[in-house]
mmCIF file of C-alpha atoms in Angstrom:
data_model
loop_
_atom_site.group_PDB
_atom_site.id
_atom_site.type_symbol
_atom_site.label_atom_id
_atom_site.label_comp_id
_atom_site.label_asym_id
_atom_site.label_seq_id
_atom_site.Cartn_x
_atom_site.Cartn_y
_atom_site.Cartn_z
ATOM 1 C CA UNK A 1 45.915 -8.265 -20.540
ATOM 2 C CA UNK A 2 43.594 -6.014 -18.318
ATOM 3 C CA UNK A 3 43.749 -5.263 -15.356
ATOM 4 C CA UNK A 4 41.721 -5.913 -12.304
ATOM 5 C CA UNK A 5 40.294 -2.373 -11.966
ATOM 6 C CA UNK A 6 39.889 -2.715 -15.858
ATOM 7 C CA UNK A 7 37.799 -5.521 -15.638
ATOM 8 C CA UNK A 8 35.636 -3.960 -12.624
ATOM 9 C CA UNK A 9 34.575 -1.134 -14.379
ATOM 10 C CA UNK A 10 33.429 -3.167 -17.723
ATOM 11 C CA UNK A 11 31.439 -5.126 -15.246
ATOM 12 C CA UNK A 12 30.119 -2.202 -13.518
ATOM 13 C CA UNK A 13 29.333 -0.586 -17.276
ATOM 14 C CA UNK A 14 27.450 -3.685 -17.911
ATOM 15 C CA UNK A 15 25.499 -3.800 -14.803
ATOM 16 C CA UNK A 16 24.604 -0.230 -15.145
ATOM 17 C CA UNK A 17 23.309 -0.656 -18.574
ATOM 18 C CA UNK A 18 21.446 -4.049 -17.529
ATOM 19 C CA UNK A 19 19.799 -1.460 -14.865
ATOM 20 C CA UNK A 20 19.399 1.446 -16.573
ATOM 21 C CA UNK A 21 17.367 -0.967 -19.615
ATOM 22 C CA UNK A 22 15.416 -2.520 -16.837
ATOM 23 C CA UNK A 23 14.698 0.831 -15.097
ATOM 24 C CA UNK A 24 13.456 2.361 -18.396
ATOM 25 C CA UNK A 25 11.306 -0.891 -19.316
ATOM 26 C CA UNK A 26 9.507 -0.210 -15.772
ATOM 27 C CA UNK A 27 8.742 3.211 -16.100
ATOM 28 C CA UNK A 28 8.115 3.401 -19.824
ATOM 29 C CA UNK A 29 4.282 3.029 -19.035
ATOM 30 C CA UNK A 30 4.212 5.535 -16.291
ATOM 31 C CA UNK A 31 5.677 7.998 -18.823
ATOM 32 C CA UNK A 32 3.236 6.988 -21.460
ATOM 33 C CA UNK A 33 0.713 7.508 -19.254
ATOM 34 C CA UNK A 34 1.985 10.592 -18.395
ATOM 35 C CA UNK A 35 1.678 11.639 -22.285
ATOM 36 C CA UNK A 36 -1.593 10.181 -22.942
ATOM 37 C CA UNK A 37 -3.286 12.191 -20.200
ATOM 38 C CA UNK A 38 -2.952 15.251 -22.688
ATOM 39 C CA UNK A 39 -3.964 13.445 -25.988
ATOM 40 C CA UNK A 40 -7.244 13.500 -27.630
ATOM 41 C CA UNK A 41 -9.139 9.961 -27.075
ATOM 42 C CA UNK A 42 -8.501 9.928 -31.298
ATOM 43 C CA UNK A 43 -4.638 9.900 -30.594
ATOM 44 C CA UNK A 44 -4.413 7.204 -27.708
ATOM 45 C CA UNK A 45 -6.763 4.886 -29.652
ATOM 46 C CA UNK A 46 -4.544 5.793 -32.888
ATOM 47 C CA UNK A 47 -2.524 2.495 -34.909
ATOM 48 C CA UNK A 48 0.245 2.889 -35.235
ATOM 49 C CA UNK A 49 0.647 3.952 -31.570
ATOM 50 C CA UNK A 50 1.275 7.756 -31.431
ATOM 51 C CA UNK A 51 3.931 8.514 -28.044
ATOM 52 C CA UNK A 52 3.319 12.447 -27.644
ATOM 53 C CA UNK A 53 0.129 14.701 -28.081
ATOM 54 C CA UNK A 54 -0.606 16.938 -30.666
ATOM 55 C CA UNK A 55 -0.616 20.059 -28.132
ATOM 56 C CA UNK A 56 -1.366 19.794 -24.233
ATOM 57 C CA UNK A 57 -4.794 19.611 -23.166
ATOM 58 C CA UNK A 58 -4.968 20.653 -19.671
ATOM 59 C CA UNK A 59 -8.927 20.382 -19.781
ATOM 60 C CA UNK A 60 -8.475 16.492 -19.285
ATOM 61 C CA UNK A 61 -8.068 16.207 -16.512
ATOM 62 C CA UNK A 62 -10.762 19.182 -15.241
ATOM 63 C CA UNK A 63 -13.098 16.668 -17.480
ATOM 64 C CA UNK A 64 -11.947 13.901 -15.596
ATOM 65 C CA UNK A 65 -12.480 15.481 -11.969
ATOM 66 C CA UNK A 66 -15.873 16.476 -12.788
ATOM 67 C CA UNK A 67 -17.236 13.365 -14.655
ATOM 68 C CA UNK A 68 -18.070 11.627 -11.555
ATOM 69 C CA UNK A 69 -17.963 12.268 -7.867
ATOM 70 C CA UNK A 70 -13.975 12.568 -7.410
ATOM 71 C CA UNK A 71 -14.335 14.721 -4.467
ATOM 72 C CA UNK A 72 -16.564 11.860 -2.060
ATOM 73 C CA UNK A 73 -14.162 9.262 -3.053
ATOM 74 C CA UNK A 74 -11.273 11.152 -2.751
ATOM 75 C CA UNK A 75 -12.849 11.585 0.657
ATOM 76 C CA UNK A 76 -13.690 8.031 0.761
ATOM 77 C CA UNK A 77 -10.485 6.388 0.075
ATOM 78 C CA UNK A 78 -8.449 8.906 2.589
ATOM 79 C CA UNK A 79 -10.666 8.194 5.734
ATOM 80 C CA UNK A 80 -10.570 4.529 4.632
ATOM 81 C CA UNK A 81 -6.466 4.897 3.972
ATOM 82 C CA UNK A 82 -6.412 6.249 7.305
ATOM 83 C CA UNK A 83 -8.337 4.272 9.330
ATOM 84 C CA UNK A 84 -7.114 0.988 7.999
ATOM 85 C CA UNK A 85 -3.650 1.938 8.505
ATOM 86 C CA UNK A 86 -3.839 3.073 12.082
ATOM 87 C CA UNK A 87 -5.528 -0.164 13.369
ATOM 88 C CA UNK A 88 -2.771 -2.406 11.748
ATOM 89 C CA UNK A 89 -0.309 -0.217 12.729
ATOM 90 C CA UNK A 90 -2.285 -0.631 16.622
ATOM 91 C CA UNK A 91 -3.563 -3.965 16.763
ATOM 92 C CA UNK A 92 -0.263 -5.216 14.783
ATOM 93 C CA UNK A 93 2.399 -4.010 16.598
ATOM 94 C CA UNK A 94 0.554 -5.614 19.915
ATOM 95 C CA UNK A 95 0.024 -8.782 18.314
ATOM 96 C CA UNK A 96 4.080 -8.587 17.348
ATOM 97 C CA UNK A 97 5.022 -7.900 20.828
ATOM 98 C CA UNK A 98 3.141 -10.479 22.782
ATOM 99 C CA UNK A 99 4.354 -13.599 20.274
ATOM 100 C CA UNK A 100 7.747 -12.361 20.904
ATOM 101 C CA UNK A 101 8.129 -11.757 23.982
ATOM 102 C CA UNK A 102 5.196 -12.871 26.178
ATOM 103 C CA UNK A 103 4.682 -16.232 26.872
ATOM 104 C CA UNK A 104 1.179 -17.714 26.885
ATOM 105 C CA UNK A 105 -0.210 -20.904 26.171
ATOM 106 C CA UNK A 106 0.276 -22.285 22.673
ATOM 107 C CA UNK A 107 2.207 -19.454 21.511
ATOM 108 C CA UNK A 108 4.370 -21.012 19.095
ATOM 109 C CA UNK A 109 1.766 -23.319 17.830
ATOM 110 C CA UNK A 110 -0.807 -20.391 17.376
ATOM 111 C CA UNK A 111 1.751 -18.464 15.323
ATOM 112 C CA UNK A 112 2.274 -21.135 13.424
ATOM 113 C CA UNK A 113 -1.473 -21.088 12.536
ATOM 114 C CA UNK A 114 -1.298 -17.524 11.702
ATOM 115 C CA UNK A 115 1.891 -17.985 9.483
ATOM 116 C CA UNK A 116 -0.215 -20.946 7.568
ATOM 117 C CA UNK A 117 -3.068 -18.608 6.849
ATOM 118 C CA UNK A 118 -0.833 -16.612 5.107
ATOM 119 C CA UNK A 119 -0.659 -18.866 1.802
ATOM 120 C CA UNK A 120 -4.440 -18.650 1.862
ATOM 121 C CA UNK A 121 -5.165 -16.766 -1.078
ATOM 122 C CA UNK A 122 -6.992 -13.480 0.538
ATOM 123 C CA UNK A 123 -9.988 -14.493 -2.641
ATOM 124 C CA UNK A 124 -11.131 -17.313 -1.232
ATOM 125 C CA UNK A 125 -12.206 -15.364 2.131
ATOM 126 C CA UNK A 126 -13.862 -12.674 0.385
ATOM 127 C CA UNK A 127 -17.400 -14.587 0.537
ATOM 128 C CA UNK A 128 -17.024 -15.466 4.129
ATOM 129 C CA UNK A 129 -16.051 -12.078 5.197
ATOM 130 C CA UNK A 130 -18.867 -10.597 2.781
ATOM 131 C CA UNK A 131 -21.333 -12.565 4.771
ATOM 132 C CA UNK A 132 -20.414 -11.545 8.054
ATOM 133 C CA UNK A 133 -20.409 -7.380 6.704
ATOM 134 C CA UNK A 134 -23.939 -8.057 5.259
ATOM 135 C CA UNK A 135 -25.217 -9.272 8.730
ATOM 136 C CA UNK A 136 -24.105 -6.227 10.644
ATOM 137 C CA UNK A 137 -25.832 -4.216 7.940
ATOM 138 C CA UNK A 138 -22.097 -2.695 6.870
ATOM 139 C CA UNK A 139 -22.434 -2.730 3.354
ATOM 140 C CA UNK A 140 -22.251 1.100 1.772
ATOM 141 C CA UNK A 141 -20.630 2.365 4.633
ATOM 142 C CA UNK A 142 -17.091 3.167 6.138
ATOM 143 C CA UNK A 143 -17.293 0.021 8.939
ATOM 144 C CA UNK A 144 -17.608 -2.554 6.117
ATOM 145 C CA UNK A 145 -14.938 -1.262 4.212
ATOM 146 C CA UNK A 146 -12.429 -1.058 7.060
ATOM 147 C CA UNK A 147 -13.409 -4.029 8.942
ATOM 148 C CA UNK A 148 -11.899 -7.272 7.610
ATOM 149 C CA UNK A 149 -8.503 -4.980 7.555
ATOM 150 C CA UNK A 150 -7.707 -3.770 10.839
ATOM 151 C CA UNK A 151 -5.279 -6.165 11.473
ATOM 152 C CA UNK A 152 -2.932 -8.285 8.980
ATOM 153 C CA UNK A 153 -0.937 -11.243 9.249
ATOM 154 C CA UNK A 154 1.854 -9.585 7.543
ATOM 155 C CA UNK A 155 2.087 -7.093 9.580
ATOM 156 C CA UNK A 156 1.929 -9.329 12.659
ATOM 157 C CA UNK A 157 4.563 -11.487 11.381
ATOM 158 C CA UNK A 158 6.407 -7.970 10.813
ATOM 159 C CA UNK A 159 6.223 -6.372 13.965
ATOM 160 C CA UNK A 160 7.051 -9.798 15.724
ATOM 161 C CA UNK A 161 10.530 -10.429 13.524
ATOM 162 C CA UNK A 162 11.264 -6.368 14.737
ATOM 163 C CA UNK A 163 10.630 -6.738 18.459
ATOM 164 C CA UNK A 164 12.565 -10.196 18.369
ATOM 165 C CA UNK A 165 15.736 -8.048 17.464
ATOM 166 C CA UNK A 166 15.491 -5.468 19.996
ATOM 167 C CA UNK A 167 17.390 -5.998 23.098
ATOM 168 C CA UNK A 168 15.614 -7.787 26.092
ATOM 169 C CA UNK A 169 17.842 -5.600 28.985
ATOM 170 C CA UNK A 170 15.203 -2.493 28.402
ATOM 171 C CA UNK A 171 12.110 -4.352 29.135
ATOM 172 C CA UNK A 172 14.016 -5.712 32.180
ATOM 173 C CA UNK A 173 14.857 -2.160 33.387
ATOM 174 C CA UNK A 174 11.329 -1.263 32.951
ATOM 175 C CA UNK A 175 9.987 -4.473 35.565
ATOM 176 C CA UNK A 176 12.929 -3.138 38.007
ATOM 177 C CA UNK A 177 11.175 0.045 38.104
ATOM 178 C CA UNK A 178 7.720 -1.146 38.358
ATOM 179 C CA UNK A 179 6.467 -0.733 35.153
ATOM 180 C CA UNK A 180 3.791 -2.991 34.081
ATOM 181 C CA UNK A 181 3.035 -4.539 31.144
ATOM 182 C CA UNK A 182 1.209 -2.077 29.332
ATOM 183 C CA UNK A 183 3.905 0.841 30.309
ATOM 184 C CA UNK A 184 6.788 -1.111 28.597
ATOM 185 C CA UNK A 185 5.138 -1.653 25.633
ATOM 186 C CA UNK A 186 3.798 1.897 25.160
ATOM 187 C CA UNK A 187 6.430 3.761 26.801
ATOM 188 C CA UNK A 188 9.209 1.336 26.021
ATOM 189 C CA UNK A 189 8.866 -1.133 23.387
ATOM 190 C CA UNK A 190 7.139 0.952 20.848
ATOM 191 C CA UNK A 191 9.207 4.201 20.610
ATOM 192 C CA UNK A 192 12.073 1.784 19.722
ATOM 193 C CA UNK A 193 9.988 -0.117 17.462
ATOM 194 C CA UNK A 194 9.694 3.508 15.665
ATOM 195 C CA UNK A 195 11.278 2.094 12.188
ATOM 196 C CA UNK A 196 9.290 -1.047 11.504
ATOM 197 C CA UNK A 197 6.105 0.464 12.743
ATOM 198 C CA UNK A 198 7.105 3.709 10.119
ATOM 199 C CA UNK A 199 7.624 0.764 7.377
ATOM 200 C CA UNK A 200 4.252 -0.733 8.029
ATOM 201 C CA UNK A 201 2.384 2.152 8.038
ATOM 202 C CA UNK A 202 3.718 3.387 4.773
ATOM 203 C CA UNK A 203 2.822 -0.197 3.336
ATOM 204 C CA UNK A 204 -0.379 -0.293 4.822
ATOM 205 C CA UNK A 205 -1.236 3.234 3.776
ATOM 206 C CA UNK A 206 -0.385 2.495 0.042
ATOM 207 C CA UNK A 207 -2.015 -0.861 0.021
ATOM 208 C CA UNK A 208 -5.361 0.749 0.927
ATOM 209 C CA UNK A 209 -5.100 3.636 -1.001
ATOM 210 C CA UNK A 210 -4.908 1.010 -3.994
ATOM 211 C CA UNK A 211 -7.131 -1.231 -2.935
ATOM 212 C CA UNK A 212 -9.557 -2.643 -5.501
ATOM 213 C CA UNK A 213 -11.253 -5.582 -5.204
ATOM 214 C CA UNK A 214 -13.150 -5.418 -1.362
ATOM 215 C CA UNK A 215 -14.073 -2.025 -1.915
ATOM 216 C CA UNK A 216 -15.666 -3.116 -5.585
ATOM 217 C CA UNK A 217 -17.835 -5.654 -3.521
ATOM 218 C CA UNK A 218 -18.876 -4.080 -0.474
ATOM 219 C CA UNK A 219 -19.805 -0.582 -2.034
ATOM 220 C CA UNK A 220 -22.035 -0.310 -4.995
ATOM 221 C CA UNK A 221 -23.031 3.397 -4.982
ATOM 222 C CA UNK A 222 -20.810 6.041 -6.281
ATOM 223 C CA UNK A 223 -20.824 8.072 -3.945
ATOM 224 C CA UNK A 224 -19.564 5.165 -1.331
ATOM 225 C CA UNK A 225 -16.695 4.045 -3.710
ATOM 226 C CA UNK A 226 -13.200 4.233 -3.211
ATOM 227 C CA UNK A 227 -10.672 6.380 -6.385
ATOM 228 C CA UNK A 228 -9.712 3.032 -7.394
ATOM 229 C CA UNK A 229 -12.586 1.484 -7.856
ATOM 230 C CA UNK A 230 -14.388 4.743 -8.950
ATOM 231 C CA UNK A 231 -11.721 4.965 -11.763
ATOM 232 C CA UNK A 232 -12.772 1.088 -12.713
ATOM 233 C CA UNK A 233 -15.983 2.427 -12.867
ATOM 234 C CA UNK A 234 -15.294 5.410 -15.244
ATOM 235 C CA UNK A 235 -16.533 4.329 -18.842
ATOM 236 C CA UNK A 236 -19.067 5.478 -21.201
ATOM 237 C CA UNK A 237 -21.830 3.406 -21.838
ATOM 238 C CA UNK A 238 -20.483 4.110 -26.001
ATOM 239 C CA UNK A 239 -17.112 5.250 -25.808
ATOM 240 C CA UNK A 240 -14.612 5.314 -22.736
ATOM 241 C CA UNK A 241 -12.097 8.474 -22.710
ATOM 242 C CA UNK A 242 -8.691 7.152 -21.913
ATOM 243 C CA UNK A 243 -6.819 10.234 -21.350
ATOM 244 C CA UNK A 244 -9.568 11.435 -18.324
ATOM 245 C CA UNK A 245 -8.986 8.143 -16.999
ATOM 246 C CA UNK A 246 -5.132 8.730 -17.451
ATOM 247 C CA UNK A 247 -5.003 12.404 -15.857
ATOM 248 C CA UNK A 248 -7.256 11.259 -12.789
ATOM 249 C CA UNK A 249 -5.150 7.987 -12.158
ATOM 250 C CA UNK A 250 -2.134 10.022 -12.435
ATOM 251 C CA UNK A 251 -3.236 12.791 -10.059
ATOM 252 C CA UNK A 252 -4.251 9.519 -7.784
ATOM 253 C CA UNK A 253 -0.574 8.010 -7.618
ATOM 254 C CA UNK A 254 0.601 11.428 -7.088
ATOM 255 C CA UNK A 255 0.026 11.187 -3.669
ATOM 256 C CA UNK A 256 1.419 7.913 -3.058
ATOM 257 C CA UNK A 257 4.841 8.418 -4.710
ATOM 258 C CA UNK A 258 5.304 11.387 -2.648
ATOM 259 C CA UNK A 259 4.783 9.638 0.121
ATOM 260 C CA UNK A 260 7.425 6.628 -0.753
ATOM 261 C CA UNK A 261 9.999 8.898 -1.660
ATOM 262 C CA UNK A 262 9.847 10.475 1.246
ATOM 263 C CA UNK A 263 10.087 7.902 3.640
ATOM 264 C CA UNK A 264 11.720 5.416 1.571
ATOM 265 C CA UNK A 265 14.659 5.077 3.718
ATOM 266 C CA UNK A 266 12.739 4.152 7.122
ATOM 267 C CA UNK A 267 10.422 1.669 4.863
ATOM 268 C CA UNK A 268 13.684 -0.050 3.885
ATOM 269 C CA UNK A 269 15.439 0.054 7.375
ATOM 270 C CA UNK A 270 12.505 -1.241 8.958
ATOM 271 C CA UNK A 271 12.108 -3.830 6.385
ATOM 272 C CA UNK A 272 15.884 -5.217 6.757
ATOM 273 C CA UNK A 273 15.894 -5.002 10.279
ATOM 274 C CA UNK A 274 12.987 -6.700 10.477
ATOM 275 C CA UNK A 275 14.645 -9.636 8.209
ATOM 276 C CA UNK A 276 17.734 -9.972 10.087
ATOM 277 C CA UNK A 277 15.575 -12.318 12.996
ATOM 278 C CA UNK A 278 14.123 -15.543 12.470
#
């Protein structure tokens, strides 16, 4: 018969190769990717599916770069990425902090509005909001991109579940000393609040930087686009080459897995912390 420890590492063996099959099934296309970005067009289009190139071809992704205006969107989607990302991070964390731990009128009633909202799928406000951009004359230009996201719900609801867990007894210390409002929040609150508002800003960031289908709608000229809608954009009138498209997507993710493996572990400390209040 086998023994406890026995059966704990044939569980563990199974778990690991339950994992390791799922791991591989999720970054099989990232890899293939990866491999098509030095094919011909000929050998990605090839049946049956061919998995490595014939040789490396480097010059795919120089093609890619210089078949349409990488450079202004690259520009385009970082000053958007940026923008976006410190107003939620901003407007967010102040919206967290008052609903909990201010009191005001309706408080709990208006966040439960807010928290409704959420299930509104973000689609059905696209025309609405693409009204209001198009009266302000915002379309093909920076403010209509970043305006209907400088503040989220999500991020609201985020920052809020954070401040709830941090401990009361420092904003009291700050009133003792005279500190107003303003000064506990900034001086107090927020340095403390370092982890969750580190979390959100990596989310944020990475959401924008992705972004697809507001940029597609309020910019219609190249050189106004965003990468990811640029790279939507990048097909031949009679023949689309898949492995530019492949090298200049992969050079766009680049930046963002960097990013997330660097500051992984404060995105998923902020997150859990975060989750521990209701």
């Amino acid at each position: 018969m086998p023994s406890r420890s026995g059966r704990r590492q044939e569980s563990n063996l199974v778990a690991y190769i339950v994992l390791g099959i799922g791991g591989l099934m999720m970054i099989f296309p990232f890899l293939y990717q990866l491999s098509a970005s030095f094919m011909t067009n000929a050998e990605v289009q090839s049946i049956p599916k061919q998995l490595l190139p014939g040789e490396l071809r480097w010059e795919n992704y120089v093609n890619g770069i210089n078949s349409f205006p990488f450079w202004e969107q690259l520009r385009n989607t970082t000053v958007f990425s940026i923008i976006r990302t410190t107003s939620q991070v901003l407007f967010c964390s102040m919206a967290g902090y008052a609903f909990a731990r201010m009191r005001f009128p309706l408080k709990n009633v208006t966040f439960a509005v807010l928290l409704s909202i959420l299930m509104i799928p973000g689609e059905l406000l696209l025309i609405s909001q693409y009204q209001i951009v198009q009266s302000f004359g915002w379309l093909n230009s920076m403010a209509g991109l970043v305006a209907p996201g400088m503040v989220s719900l999500f991020g609201t609801f985020m920052m809020r579940q954070f401040f709830l867990g941090l401990p009361k007894e420092l904003e009291e210390a700050g009133r003792i000393d005279g500190a107003g409002p303003a000064t506990i929040f900034f001086r107090i609150m927020l340095p403390l609040a370092l982890p969750g508002v580190s979390a959100l800003a990596v989310i944020t960031f990475i959401e924008c930087w992705g972004a697809f289908l507001w940029p597609l709608i309020v910019a219609t000229r190249a050189e106004d686009m965003t990468l990811a809608v640029g790279i939507a954009s990048f097909t031949g009138e009679h023949q689309t080459f898949y492995p530019q498209i492949m090298g200049v997507s992969l050079l766009i993710m680049l930046p963002m897995i960097v990013l997330f493996i660097a500051l992984q572990r404060r995105v998923i400390s902020g997150l859990a912390f975060a989750g521990m209040k209701g």
